[in-house]
mmCIF file of C-alpha atoms in Angstrom:
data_model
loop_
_atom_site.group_PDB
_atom_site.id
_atom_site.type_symbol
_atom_site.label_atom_id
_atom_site.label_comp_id
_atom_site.label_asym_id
_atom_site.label_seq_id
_atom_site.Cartn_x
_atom_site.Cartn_y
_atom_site.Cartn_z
ATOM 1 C CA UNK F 1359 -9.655 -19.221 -10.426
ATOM 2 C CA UNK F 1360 -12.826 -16.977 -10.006
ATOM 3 C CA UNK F 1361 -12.445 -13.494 -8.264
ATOM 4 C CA UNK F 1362 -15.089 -11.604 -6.772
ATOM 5 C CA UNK F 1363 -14.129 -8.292 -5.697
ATOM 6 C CA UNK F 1364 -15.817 -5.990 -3.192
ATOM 7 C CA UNK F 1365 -15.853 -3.306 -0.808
ATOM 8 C CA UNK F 1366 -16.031 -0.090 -3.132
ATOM 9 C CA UNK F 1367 -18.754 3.190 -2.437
ATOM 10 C CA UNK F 1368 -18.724 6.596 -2.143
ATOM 11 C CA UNK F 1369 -15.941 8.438 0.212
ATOM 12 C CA UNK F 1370 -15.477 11.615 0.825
ATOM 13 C CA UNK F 1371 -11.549 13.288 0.219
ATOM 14 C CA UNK F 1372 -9.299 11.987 2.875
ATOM 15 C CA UNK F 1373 -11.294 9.026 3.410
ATOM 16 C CA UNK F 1374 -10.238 5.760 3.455
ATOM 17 C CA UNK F 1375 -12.023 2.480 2.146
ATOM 18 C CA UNK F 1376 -10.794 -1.380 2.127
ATOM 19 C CA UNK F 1377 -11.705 -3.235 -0.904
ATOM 20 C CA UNK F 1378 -11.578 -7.252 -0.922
ATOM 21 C CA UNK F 1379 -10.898 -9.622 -3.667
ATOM 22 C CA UNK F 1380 -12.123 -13.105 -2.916
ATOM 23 C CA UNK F 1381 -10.725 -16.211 -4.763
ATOM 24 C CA UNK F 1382 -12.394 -19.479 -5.723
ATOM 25 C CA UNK F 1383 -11.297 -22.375 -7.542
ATOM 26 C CA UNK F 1384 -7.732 -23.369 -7.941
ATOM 27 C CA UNK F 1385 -5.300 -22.749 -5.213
ATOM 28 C CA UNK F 1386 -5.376 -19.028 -4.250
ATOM 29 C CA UNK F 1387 -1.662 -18.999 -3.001
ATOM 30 C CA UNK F 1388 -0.596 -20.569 -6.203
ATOM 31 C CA UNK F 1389 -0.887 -16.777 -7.857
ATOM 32 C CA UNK F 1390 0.555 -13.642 -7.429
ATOM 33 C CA UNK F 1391 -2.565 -10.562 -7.159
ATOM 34 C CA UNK F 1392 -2.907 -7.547 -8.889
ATOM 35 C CA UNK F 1393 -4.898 -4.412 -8.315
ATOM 36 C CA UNK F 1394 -5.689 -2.242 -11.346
ATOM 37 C CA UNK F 1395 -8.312 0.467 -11.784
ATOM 38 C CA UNK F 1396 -9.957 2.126 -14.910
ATOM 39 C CA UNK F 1397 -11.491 5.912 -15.029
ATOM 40 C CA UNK F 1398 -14.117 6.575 -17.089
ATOM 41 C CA UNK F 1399 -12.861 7.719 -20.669
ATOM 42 C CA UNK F 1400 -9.000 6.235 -19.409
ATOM 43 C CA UNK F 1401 -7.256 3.163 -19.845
ATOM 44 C CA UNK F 1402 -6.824 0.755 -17.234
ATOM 45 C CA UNK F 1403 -3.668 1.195 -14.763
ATOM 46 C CA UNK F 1404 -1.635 -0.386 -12.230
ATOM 47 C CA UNK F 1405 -2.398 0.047 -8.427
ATOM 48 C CA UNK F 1406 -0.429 -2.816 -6.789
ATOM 49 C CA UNK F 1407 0.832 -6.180 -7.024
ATOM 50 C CA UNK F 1408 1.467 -8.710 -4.395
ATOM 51 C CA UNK F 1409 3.305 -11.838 -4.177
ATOM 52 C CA UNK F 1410 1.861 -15.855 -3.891
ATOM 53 C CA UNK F 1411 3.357 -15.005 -0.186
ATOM 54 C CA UNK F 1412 2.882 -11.845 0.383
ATOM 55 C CA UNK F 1413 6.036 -11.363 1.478
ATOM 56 C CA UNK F 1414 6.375 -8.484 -1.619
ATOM 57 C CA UNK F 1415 4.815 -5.648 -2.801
ATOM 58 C CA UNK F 1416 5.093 -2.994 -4.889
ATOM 59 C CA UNK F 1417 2.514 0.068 -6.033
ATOM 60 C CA UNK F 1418 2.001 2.853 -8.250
ATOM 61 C CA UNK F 1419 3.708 6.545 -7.757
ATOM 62 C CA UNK F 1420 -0.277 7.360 -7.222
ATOM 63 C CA UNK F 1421 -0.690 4.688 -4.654
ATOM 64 C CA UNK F 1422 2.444 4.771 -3.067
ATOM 65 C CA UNK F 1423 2.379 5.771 0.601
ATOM 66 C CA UNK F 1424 -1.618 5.722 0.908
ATOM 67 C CA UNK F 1425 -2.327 2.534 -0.677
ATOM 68 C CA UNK F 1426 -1.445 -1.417 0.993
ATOM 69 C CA UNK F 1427 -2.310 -4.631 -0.616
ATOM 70 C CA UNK F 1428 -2.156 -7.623 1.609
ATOM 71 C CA UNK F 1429 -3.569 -11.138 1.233
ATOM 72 C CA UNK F 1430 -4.671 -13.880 3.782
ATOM 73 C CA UNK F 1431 -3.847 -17.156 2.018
ATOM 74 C CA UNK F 1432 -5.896 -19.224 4.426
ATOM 75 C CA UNK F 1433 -9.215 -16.979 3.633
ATOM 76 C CA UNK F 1434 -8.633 -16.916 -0.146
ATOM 77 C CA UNK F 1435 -8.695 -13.481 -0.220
ATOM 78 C CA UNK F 1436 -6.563 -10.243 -1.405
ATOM 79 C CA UNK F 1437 -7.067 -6.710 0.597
ATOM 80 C CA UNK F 1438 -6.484 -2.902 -0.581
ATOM 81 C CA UNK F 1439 -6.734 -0.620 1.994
ATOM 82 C CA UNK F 1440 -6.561 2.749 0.193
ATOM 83 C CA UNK F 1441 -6.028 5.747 2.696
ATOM 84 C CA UNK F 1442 -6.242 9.712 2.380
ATOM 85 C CA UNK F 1443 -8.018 9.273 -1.020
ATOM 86 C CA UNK F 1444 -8.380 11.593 -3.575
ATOM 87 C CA UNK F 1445 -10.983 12.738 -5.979
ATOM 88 C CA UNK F 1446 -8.634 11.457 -9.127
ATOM 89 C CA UNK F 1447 -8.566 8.156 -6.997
ATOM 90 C CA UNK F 1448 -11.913 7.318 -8.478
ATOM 91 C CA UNK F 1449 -12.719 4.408 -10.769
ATOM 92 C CA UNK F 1450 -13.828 0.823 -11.082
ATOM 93 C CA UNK F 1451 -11.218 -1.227 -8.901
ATOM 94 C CA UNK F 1452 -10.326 -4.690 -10.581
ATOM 95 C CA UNK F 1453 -8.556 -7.359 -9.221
ATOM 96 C CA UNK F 1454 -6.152 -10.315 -11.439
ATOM 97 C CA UNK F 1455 -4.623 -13.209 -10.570
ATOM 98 C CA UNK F 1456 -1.174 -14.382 -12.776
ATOM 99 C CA UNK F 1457 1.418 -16.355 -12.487
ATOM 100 C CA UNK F 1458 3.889 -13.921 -11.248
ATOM 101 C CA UNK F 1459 3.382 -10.063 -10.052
ATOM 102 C CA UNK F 1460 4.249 -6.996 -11.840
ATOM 103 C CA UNK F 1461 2.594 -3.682 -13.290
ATOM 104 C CA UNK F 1462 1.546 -5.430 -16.640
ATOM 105 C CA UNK F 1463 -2.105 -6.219 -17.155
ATOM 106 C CA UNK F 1464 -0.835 -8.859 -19.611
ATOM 107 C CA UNK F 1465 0.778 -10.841 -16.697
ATOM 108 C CA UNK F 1466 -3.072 -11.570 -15.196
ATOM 109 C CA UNK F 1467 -5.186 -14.380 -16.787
ATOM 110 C CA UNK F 1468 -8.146 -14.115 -14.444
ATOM 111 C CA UNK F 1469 -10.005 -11.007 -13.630
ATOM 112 C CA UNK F 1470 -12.662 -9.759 -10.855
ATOM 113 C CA UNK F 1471 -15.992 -8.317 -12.313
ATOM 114 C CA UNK F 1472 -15.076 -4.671 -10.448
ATOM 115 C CA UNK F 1473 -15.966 -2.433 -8.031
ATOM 116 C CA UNK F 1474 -17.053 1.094 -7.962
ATOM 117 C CA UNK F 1475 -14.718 3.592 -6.246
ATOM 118 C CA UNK F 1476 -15.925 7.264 -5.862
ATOM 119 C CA UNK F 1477 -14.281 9.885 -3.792
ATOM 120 C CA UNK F 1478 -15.984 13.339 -3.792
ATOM 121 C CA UNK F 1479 -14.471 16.643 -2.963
#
């Protein structure tokens, strides 16, 4: 599966932007998505994860409460619609694709190129 991910800019605090991951390839519903982000001189984290069905979710303590991942199976495509953001919220946005969901980068095979997320103060 290919994953092209898009939607990032500049925001100011308390803004709110919706990134989207669009899938091609193999069957999109057949995976389970994953949102991670990496700050410059950090290591990539863990945003959110969602199910093949969408039906579960679960986020970081940093994007709990502001952030929601959903995904529209028919459209091939995952959503994160980050709310209230912050300054420390800012980094390159990735998206993965696995077999199952969880906070592990090693659970994703396939990866989105990234997109730029910056929130000023």
């Amino acid at each position: 599966v290919q994953l092209q991910a898009s939607g990032g800019g500049l925001v100011q605090a308390g803004g709110s932007l919706r990134l989207s991951c669009a899938a091609s390839g193999r069957t999109f519903s057949s995976y389970a998505m994953g949102w991670f982000r990496q700050a410059p001189g950090k290591e990539r984290e863990f945003v959110g994860c969602i199910s093949r069905s969408g039906g579960y979710t679960d986020y970081s303590d940093s994007a709990k409460g502001r952030f929601t991942i959903s995904r529209d199976n028919a459209k091939n495509t995952m959503y994160l619609q980050m709310n209230s953001l912050k300054p420390e919220d800012t980094a390159i946005y990735y998206c993965a694709a696995g077999l199952t969901y969880g906070s592990s980068s090693f659970l994703y095979g396939y990866w989105g190129q990234g997109t730029q997320v910056t929130v000023s103060s």
